[in-house]
JSON list of C-alpha atoms in Angstrom, two decimals:
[
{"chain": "A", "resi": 1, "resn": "UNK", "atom": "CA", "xyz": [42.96, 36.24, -16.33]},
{"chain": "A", "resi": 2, "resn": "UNK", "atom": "CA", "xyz": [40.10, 33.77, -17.79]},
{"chain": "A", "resi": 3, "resn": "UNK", "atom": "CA", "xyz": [37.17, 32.72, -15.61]},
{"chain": "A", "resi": 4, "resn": "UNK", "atom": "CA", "xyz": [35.57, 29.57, -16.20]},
{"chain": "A", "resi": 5, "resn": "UNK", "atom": "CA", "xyz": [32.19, 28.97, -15.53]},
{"chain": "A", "resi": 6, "resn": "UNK", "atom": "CA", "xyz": [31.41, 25.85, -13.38]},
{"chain": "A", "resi": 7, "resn": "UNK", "atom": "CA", "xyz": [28.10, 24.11, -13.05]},
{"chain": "A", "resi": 8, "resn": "UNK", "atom": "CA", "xyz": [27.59, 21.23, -10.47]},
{"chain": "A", "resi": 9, "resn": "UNK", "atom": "CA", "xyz": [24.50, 19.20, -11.83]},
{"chain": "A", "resi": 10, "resn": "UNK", "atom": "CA", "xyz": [22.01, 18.35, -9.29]},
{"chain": "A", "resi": 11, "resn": "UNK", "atom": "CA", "xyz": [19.63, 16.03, -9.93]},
{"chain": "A", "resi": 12, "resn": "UNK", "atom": "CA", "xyz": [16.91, 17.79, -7.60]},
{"chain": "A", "resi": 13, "resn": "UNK", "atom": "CA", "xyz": [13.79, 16.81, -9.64]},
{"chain": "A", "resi": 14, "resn": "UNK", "atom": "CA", "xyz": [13.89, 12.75, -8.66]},
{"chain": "A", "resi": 15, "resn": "UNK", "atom": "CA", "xyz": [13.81, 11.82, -5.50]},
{"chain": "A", "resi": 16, "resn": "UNK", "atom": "CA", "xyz": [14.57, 8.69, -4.30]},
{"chain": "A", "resi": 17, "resn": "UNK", "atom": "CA", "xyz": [11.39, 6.63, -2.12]},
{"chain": "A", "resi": 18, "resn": "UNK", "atom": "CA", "xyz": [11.49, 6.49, 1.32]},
{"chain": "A", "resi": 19, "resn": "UNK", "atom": "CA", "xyz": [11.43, 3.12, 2.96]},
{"chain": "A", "resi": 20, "resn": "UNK", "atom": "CA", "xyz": [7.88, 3.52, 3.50]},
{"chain": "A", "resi": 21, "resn": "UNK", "atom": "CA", "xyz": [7.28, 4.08, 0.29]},
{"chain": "A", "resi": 22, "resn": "UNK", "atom": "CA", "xyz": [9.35, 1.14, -1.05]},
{"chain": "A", "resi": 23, "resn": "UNK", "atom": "CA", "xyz": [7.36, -1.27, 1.30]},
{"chain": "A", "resi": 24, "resn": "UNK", "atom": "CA", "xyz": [4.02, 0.21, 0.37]},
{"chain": "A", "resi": 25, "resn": "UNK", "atom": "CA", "xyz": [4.44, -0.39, -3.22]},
{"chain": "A", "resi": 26, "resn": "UNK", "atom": "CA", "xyz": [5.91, -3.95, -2.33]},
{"chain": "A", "resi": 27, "resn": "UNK", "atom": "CA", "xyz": [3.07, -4.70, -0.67]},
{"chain": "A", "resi": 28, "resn": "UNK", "atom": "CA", "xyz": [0.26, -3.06, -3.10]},
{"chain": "A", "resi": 29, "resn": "UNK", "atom": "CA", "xyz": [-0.19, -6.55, -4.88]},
{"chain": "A", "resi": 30, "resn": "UNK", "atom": "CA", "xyz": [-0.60, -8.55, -1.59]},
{"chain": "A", "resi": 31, "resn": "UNK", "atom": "CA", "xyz": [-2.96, -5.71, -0.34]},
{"chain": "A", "resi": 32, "resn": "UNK", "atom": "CA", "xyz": [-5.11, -6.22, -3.89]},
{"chain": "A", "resi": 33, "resn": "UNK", "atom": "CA", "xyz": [-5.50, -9.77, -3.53]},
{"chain": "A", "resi": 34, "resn": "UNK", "atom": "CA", "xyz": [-6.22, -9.75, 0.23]},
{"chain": "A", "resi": 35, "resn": "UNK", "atom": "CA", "xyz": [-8.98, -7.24, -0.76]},
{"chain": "A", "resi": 36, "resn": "UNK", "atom": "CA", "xyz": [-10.49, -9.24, -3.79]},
{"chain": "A", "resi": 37, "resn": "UNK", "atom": "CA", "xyz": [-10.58, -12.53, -1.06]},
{"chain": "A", "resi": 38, "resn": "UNK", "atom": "CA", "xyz": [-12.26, -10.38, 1.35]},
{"chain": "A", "resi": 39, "resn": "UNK", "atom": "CA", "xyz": [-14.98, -9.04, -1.41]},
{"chain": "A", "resi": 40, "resn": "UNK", "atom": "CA", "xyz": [-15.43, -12.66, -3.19]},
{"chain": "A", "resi": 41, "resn": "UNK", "atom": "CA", "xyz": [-16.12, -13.39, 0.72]},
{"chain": "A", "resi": 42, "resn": "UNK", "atom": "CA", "xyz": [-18.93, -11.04, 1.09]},
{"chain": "A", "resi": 43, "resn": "UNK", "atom": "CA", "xyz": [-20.58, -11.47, -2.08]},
{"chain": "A", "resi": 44, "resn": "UNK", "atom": "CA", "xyz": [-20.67, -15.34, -0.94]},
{"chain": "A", "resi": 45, "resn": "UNK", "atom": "CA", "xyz": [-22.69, -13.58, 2.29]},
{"chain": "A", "resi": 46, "resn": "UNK", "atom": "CA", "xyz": [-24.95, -11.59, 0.38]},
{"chain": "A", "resi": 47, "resn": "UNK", "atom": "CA", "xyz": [-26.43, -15.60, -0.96]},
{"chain": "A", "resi": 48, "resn": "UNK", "atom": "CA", "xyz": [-27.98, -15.59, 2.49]},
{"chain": "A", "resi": 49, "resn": "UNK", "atom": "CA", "xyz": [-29.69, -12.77, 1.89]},
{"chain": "A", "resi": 50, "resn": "UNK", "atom": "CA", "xyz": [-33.62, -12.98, 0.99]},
{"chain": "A", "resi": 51, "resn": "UNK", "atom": "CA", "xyz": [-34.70, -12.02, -2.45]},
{"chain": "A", "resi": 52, "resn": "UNK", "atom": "CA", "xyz": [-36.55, -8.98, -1.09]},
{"chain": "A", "resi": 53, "resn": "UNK", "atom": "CA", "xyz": [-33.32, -7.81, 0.73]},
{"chain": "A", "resi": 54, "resn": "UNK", "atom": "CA", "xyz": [-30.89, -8.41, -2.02]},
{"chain": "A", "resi": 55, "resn": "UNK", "atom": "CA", "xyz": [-33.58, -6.19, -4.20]},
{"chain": "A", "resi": 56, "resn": "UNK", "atom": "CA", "xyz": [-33.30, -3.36, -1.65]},
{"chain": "A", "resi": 57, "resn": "UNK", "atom": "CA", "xyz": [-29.83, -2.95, -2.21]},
{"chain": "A", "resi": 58, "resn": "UNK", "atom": "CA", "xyz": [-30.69, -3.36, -6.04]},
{"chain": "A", "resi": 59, "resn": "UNK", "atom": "CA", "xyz": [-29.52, -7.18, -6.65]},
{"chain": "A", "resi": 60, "resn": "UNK", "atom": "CA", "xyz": [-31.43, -9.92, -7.32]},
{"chain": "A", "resi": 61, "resn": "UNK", "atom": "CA", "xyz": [-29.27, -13.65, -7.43]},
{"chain": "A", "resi": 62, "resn": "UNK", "atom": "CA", "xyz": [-28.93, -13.86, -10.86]},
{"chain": "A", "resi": 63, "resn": "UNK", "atom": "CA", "xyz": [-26.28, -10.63, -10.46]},
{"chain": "A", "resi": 64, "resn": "UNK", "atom": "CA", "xyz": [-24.46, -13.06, -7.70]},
{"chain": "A", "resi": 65, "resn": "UNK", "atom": "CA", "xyz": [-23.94, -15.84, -9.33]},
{"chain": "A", "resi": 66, "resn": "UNK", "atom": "CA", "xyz": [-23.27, -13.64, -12.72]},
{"chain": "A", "resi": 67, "resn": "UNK", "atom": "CA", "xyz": [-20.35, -11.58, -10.78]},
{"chain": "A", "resi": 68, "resn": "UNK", "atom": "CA", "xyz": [-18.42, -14.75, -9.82]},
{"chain": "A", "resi": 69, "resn": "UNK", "atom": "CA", "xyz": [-18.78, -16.31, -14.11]},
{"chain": "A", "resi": 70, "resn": "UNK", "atom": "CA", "xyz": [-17.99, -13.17, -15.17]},
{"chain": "A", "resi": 71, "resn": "UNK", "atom": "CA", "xyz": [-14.63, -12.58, -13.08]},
{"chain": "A", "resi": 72, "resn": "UNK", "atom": "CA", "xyz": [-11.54, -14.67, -13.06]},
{"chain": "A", "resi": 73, "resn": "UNK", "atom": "CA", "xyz": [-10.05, -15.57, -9.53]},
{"chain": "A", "resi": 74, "resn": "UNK", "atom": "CA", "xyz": [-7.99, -13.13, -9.45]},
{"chain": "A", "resi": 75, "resn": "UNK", "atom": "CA", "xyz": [-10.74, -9.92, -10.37]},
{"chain": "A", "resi": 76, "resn": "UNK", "atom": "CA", "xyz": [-13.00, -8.31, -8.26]},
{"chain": "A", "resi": 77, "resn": "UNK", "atom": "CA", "xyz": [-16.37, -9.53, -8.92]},
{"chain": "A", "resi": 78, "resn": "UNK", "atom": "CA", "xyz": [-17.90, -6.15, -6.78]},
{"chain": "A", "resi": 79, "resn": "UNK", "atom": "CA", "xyz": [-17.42, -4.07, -9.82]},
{"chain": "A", "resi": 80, "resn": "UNK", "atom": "CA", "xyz": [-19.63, -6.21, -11.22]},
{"chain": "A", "resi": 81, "resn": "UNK", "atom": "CA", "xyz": [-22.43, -6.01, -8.59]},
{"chain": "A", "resi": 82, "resn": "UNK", "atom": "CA", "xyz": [-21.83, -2.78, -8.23]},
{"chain": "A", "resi": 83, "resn": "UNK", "atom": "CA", "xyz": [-22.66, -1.82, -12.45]},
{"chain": "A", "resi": 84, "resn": "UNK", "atom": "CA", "xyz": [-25.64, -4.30, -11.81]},
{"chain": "A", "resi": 85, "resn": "UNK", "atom": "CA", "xyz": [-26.96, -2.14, -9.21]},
{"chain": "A", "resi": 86, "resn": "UNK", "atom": "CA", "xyz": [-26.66, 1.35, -10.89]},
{"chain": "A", "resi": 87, "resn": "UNK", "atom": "CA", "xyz": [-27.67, 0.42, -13.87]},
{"chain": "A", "resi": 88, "resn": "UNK", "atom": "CA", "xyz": [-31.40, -1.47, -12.73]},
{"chain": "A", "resi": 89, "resn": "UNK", "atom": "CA", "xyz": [-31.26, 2.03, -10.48]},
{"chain": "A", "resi": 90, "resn": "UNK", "atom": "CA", "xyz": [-30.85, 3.80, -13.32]},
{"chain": "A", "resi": 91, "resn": "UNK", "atom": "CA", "xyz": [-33.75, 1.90, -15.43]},
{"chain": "A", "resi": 92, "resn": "UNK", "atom": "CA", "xyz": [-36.12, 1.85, -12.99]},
{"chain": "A", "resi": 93, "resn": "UNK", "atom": "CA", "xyz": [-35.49, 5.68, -12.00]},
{"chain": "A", "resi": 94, "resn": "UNK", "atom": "CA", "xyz": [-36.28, 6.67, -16.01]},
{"chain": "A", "resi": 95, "resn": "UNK", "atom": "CA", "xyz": [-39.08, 4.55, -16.00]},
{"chain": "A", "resi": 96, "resn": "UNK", "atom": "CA", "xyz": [-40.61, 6.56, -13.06]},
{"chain": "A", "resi": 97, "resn": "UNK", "atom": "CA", "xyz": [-39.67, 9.64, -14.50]},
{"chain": "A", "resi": 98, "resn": "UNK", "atom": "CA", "xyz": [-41.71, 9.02, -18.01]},
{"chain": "A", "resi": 99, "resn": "UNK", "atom": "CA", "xyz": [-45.02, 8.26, -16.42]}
]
């Protein structure tokens, strides 16, 4: 009598996306350029801002009008307010700390 030894391979460890899933990740470009519209949008608002309120929130209009020449259409220029911010935050808060 001989026994043979029969595996059935399962292929457990991929599973296939959900329909969900599938439309989420066919809509993730649409979603990326809707949101870079919407931010190029703001910044645009933030040019009615005074210079005394754009410096509260760490922006004077040189960072505007630097964030839209230093992004293509189809980048976010918000990164690039936002690094402007932090990093005159940062300056300023080490030049407090020295004196």
């Amino acid at each position: 009598m001989h026994t043979t030894d029969r595996t059935l391979e399962l292929d457990c460890g991929r599973l296939t996306p959900t329909f969900y899933q599938r439309l989420a990740a066919g809509l993730a470009p649409l979603t990326f350029l809707f949101r870079v519209f919407r931010n190029r949008m703001e910044i645009n608002a933030l040019h009615d801002l005074n210079d005394a309120q754009l410096r509260d929130i760490g922006l004077t209009r040189a960072d505007l009008t630097s964030a839209f020449l230093a992004s293509t259409f189809f980048e976010d220029p918000s990164e690039h307010l936002t690094r402007s911010a932090r990093n005159r935050w940062r300056l300023q808060f080490f030049r407090s700390s020295d004196e």
